[in-house]
Short mmCIF file of C-alpha atoms and ligand atoms in Angstrom, two decimals:
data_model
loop_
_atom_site.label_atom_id
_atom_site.label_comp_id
_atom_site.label_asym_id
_atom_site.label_seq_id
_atom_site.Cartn_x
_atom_site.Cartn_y
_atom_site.Cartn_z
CA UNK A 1 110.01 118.55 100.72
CA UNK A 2 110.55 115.07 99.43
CA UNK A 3 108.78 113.39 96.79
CA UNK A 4 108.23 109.80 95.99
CA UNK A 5 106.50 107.80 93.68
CA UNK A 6 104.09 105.31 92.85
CA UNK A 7 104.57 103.76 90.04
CA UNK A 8 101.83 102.73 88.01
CA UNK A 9 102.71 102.82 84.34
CA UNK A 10 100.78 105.90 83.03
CA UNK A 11 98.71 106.12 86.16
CA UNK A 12 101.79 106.63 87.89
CA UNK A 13 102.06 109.84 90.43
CA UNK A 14 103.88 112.03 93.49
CA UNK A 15 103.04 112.42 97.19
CA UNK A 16 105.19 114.90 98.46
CA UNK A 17 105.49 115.19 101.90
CA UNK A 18 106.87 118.19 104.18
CA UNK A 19 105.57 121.26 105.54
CA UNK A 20 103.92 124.47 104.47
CA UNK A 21 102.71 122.66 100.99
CA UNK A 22 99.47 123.92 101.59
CA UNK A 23 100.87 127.13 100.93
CA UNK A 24 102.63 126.19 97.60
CA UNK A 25 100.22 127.23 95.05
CA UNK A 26 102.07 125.79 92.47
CA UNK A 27 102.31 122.57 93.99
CA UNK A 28 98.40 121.81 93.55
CA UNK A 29 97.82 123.90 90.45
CA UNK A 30 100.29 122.32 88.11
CA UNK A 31 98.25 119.13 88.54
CA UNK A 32 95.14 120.27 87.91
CA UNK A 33 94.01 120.64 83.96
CA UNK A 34 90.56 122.45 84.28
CA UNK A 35 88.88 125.24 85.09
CA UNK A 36 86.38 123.43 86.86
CA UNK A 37 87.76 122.28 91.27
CA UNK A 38 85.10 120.84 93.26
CA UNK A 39 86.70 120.75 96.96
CA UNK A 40 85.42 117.85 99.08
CA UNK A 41 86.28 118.28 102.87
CA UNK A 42 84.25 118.66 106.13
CA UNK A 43 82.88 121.14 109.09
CA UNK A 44 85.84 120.27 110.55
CA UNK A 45 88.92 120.79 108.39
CA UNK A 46 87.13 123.48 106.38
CA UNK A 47 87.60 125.89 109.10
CA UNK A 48 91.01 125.15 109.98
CA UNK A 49 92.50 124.57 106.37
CA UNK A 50 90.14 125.33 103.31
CA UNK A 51 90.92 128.96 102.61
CA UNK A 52 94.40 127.77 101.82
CA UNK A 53 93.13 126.21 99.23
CA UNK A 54 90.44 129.12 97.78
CA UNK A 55 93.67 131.46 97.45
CA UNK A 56 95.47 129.41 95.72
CA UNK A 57 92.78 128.69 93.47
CA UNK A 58 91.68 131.70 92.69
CA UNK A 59 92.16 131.56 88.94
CA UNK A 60 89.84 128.72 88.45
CA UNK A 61 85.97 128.31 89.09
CA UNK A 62 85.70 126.22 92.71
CA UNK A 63 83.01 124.69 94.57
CA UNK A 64 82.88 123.39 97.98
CA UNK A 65 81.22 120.82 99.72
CA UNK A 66 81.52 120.34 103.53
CA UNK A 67 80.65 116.65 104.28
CA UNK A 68 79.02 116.48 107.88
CA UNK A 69 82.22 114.33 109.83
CA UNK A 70 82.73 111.02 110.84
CA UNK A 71 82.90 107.13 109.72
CA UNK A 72 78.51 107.34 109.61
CA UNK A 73 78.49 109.45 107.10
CA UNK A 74 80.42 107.63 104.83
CA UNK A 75 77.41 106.30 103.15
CA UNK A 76 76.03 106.62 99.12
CA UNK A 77 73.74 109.54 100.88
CA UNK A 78 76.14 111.44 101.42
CA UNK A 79 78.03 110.41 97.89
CA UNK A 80 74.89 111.74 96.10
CA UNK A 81 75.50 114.85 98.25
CA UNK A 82 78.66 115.67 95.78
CA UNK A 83 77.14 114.48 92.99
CA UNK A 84 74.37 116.68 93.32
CA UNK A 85 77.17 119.71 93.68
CA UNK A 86 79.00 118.69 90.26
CA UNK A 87 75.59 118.50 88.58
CA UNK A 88 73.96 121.61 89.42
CA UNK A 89 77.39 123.45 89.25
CA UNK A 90 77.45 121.76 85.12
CA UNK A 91 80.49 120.09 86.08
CA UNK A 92 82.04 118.89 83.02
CA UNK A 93 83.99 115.59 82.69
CA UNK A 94 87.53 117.27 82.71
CA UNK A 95 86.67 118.99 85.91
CA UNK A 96 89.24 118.45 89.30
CA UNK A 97 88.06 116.90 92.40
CA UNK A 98 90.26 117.55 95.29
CA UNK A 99 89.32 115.79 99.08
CA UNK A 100 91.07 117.81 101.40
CA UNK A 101 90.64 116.19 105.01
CA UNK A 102 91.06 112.27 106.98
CA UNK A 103 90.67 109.12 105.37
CA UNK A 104 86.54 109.27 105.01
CA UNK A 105 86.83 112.23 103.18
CA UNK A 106 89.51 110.90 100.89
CA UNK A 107 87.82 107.49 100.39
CA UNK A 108 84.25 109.19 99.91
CA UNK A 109 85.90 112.13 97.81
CA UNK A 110 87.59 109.77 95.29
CA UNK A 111 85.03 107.43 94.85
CA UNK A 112 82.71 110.50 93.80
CA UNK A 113 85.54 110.80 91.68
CA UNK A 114 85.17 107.43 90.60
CA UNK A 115 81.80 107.57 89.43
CA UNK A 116 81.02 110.89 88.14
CA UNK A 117 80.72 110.80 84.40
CA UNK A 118 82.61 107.52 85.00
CA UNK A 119 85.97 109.13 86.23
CA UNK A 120 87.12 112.58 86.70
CA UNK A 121 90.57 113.94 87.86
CA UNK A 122 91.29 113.82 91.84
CA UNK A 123 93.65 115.02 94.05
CA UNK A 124 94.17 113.57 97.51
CA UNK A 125 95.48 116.17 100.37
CA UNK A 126 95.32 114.38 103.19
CA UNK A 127 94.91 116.01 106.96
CA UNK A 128 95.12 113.12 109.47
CA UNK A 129 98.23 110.70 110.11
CA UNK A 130 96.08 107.72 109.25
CA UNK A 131 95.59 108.98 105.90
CA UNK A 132 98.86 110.70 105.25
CA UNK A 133 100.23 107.32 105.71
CA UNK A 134 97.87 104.62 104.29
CA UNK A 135 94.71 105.97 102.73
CA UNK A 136 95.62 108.53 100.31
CA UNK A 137 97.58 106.51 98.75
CA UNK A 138 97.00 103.61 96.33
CA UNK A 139 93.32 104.61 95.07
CA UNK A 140 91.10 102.41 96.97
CA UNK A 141 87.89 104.29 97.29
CA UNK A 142 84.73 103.83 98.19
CA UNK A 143 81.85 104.21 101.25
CA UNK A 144 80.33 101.59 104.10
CA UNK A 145 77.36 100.08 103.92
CA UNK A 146 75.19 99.10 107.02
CA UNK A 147 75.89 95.07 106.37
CA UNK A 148 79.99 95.93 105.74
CA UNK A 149 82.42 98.43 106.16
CA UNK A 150 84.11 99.89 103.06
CA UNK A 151 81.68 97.25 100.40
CA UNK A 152 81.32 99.68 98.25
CA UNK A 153 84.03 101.44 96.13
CA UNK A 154 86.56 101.29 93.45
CA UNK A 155 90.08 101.28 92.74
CA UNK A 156 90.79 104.93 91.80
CA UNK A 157 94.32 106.43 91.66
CA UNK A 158 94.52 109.79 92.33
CA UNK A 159 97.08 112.55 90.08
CA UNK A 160 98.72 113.54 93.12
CA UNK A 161 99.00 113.44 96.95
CA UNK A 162 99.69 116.60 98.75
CA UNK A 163 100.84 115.43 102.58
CA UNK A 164 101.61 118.95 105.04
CA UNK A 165 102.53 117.84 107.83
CA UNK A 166 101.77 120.94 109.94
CA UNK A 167 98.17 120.13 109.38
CA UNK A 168 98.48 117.58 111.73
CA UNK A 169 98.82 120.36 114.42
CA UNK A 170 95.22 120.32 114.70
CA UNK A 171 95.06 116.68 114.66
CA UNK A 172 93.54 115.72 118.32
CA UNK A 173 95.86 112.69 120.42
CA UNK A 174 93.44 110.34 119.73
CA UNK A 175 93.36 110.20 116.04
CA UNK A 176 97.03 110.59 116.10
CA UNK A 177 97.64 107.81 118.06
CA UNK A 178 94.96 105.89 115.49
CA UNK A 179 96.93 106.16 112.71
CA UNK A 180 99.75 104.82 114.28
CA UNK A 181 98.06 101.49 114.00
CA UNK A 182 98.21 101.63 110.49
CA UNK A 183 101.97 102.63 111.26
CA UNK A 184 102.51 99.86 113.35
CA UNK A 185 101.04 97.50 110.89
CA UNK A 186 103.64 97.96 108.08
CA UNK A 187 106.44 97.08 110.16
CA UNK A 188 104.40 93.93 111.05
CA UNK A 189 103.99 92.83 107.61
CA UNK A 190 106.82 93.38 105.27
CA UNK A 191 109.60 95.63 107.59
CA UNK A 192 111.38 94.49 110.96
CA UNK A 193 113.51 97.09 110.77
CA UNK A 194 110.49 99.97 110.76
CA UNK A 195 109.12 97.96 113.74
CA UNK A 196 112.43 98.04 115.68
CA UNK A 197 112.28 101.94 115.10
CA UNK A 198 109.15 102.01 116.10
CA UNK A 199 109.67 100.36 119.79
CA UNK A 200 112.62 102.77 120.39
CA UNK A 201 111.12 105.87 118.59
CA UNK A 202 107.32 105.58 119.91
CA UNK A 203 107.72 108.29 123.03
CA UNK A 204 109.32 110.80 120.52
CA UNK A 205 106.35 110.12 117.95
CA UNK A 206 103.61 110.56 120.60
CA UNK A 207 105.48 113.65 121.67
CA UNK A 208 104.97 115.17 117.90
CA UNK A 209 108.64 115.50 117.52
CA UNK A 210 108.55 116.36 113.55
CA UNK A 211 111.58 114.43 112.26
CA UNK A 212 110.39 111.47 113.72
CA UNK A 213 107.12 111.75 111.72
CA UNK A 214 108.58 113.31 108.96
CA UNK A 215 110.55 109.57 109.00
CA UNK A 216 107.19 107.93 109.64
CA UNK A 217 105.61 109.44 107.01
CA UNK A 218 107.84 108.78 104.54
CA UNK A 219 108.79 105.26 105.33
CA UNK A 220 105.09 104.44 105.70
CA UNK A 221 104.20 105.63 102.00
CA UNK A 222 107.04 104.21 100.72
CA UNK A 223 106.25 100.67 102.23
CA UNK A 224 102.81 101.26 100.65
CA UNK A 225 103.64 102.83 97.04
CA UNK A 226 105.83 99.49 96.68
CA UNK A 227 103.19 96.98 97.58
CA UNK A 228 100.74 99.12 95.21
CA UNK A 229 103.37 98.92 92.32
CA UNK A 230 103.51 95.92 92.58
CA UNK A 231 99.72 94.72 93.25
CA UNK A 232 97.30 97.20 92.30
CA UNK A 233 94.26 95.17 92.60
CA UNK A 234 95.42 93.17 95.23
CA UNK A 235 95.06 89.99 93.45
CA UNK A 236 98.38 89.12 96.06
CA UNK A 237 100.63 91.40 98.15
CA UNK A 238 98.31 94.12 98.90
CA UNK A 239 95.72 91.99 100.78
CA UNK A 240 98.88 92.03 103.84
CA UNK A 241 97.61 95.54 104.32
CA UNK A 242 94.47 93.80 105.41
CA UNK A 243 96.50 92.51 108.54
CA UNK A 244 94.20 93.08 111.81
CA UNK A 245 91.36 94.20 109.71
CA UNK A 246 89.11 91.62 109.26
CA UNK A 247 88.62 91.67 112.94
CA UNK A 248 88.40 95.27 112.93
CA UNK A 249 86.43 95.78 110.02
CA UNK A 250 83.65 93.26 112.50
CA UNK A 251 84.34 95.71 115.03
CA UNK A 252 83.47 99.02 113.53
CA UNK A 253 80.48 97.13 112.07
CA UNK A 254 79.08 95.47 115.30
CA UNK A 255 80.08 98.56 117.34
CA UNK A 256 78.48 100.88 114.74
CA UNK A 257 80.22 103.59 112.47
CA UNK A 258 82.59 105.92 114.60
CA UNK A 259 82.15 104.04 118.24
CA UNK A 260 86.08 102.69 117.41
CA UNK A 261 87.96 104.86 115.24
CA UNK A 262 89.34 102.87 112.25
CA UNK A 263 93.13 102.68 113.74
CA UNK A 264 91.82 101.34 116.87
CA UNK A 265 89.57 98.71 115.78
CA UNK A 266 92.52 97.92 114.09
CA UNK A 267 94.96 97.82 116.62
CA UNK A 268 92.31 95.45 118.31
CA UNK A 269 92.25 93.33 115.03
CA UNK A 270 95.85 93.07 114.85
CA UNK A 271 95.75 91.72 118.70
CA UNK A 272 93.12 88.91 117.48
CA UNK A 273 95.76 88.53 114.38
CA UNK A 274 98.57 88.10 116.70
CA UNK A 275 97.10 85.54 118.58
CA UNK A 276 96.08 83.04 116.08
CA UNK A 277 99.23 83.34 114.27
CA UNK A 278 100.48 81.95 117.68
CA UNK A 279 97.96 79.50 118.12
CA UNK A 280 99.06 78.39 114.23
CA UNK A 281 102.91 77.67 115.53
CA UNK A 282 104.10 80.62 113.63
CA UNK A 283 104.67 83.74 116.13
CA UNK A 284 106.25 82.96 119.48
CA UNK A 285 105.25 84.01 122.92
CA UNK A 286 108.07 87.02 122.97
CA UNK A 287 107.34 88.77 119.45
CA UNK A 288 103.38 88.57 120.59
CA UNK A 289 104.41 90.03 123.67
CA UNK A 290 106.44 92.61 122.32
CA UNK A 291 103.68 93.54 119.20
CA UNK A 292 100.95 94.10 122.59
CA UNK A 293 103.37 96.11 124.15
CA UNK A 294 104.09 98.33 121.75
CA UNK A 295 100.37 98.98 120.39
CA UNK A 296 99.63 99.68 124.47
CA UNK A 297 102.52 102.19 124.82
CA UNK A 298 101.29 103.75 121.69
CA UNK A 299 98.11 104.36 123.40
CA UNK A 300 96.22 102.10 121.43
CA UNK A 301 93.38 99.70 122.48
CA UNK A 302 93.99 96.28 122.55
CA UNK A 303 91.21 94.72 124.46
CA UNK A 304 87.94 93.17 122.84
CA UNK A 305 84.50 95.45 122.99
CA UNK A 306 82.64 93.23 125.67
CA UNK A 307 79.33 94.37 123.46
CA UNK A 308 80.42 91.54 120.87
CA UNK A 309 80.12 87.82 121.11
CA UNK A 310 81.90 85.24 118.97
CA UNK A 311 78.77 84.50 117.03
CA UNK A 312 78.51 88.44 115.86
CA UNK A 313 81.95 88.22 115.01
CA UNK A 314 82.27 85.48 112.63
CA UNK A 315 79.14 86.33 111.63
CA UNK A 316 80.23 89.39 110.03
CA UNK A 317 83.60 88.71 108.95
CA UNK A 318 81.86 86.78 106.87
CA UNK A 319 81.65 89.85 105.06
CA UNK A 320 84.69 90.68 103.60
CA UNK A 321 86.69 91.39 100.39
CA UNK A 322 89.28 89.07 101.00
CA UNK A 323 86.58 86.04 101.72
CA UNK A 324 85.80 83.15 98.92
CA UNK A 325 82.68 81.87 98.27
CA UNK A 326 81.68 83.22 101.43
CA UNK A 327 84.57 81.07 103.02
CA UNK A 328 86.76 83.74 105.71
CA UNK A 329 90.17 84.43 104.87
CA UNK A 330 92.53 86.17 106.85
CA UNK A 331 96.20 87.89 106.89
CA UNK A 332 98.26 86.01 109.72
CA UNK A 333 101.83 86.78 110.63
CA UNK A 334 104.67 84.28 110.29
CA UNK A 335 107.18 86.30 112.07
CA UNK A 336 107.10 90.24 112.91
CA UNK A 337 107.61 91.93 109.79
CA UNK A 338 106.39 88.84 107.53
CA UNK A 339 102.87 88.64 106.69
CA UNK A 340 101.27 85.17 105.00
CA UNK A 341 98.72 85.86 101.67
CA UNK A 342 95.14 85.61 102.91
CA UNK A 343 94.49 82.18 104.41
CA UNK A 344 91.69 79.68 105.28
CA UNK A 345 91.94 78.94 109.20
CA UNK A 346 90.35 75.87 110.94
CA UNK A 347 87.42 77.67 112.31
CA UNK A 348 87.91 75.65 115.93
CA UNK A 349 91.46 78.24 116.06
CA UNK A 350 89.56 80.93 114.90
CA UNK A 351 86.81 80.21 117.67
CA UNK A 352 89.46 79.62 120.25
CA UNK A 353 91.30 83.04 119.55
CA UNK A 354 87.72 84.67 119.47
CA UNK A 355 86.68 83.38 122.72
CA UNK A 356 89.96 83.55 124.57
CA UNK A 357 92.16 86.58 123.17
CA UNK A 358 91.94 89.06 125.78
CA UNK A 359 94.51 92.05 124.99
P1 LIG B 1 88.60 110.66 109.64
O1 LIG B 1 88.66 110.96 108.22
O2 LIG B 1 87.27 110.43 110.26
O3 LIG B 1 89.37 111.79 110.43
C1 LIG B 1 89.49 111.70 111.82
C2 LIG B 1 88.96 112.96 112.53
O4 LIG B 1 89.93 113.98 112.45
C3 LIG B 1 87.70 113.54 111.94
O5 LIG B 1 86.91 114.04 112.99
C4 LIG B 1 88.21 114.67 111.08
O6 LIG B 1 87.26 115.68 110.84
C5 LIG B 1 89.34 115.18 111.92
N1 LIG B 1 90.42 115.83 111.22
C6 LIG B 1 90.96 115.50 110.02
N2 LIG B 1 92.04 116.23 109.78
C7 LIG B 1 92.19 117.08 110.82
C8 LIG B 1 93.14 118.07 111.16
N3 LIG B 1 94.21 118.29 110.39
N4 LIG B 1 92.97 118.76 112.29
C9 LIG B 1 91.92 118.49 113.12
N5 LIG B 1 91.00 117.54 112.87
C10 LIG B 1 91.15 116.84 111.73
O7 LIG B 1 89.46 109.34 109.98
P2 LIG B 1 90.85 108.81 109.47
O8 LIG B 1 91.41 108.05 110.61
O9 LIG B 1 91.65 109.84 108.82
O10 LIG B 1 90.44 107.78 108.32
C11 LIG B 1 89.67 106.64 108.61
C12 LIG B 1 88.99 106.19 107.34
O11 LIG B 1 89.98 105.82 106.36
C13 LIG B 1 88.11 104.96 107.52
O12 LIG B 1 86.90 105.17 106.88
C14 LIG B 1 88.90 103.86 106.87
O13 LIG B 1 88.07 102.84 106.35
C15 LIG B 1 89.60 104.59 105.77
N6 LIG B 1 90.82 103.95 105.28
C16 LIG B 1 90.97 103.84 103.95
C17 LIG B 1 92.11 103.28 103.44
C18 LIG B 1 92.32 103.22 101.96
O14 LIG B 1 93.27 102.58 101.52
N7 LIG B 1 91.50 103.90 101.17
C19 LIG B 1 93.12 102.83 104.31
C20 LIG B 1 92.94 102.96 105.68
C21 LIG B 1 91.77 103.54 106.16
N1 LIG B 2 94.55 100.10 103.27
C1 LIG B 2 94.60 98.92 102.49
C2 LIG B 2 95.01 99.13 101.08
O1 LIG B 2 95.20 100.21 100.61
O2 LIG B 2 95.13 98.17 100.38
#
């Protein structure tokens, strides 16, 4: 197993990463300080992986909520949902939340978390590469709304993140190849090197070969647990993680919840990314070639949804946590693996890639 850190002052915790965690009892319990678990997952994981947690929580009184699954139900509804569990269950404030499943489960789970009796202890064990490599980790929480996609949520760190990678058995190819997007996206922004791997490594990755995504695994959370050291709040570094996503945050909007799976409207975002950087002087004809190429040997899509016009889009990237006084602002790349601060663009470039970046 191997265990890094991020390192937030007291708020500071592990994510260990290898296989057969869920089976280490010891590993979950010594982080939880209650008698009290509520475990947050969903129809689908519950099958497959909850009773490895009831066993090893035997000694302790646990609830359960299975969260119907997919990116529509990450709404307040289905928030309330847990709420409602905690509170008829007399939940007290020293209680353990634990959101054992993908990246909606772990952004809905913690931001219950979040909220109830203004913050109670969670633990992230995350079940799908996406969120073994980018969403468990840092504490952003929180659910979509029908005007924007993740507008509502908090930054909540978590006491621990629990990453087995034989759950990712079960994982289908589709959602695998999704969260190499996310993947793909670090070595865009801050790591050339990690990209470079990537381009030679991606037909043992696809293939499930274990030490290659033991390697991905790790080198993706550590590329993230730095940026959150060193930006929390993303008042600066941590927007680059946005790279691609204003675009794809539009997309999963405009498309509707769970049409494009997060890492794919991303991959399409990063596309739209690549191309205005271009258009700005900054990223030459080869590296965009070579960033297309690899998200389309991933598997990834790269093409724009022919449902959206360039009116829809700007429209509602409007909408966005990185945007000023309404004004859009976007990640851009300068180079493969470095990624500019969000940035104003001259909206005739950002109408020119919209109307003419075609994958
Ligand atoms: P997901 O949570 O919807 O999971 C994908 C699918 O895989 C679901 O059908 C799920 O039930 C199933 N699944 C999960 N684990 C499985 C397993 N081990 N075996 C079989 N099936 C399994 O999607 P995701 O890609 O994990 O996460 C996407 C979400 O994460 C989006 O809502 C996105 O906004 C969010 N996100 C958050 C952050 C953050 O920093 N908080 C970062 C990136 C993405
Ligand atoms: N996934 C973006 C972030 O954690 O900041």
């Amino acid at each position: 197993m191997k265990e890094l850190r991020v390192e937030l002052k007291e708020k500071s915790y592990p994510i260990y990463i290898g296989t057969e965690l869920l089976m280490q009892k010891d590993l979950l319990v010594n982080h939880i300080k209650s008698k009290q678990v509520l475990i947050v997952t969903n129809v689908t994981v519950a099958p497959y992986y909850l009773s490895y947690l009831q066993k090893n929580l035997e000694q302790f009184q646990v609830e359960t909520i299975e969260l119907p699954d997919g990116e529509q139900y990450k709404t307040l509804e289905f928030i309330n949902k847990i709420f409602d569990c905690l509170l008829e269950n007399k939940y007290s404030r020293n209680a353990t939340l634990i959101a054992l499943g993908g990246g909606v489960v772990g952004d809905m789970g913690g931001f219950a978390a979040a909220c109830y009796q203004r913050g109670i202890p969670f633990i992230q064990i995350p079940t799908t590469v996406l969120a073994q490599v980018d969403s468990s980790v840092g504490g952003k929480t929180g659910v979509n709304h029908s005007l924007g996609k993740n507008m509502i949520g908090a930054f909540y760190q978590p006491q621990c993140v629990i990453a087995d990678m034989d759950v990712l058995d079960t994982l289908d190819d589709r959602q695998l190849v999704a969260g190499l997007a996310e993947v793909i996206k670090y070595g865009l922004i801050r790591d050339v090197e990690f990209f470079k791997w990537l381009e030679k490594n991606i037909a043992q990755l696809l293939a499930r070969d274990k030490s290659a995504l033991t390697y991905v695994i790790e080198r993706s959370c550590n590329n993230k647990a730095e940026i959150v050291a060193e930006d929390e709040f993303e008042s600066g570094i941590r927007a680059t993680l946005n790279l691609g996503h204003t675009f794809g945050h539009a997309i999963e909007t405009g498309m509707g919840y769970g049409t494009y799976l997060h890492g794919e409207a991303v991959s399409i975002g990063i596309g739209y990314a690549a191309d205005l950087s271009k258009r700005m002087g900054w990223l030459s004809n080869v590296d965009m070639e070579r960033i297309i190429s690899l998200l389309k040997t991933t598997g990834l899509p790269v093409n724009p949804p022919k449902e959206m016009n360039v009116a829809q889009f700007i429209d509602l990237m409007t909408v966005d946590k990185k945007n000023v006084d309404g004004e859009i602002r976007l990640i851009l790349l300068k180079s493969i693996g470095e990624a500019t601060l969000p940035i104003s663009v001259n909206q005739s470039l950002l109408e020119q890639t919209l109307y003419n970046y075609a994958g």
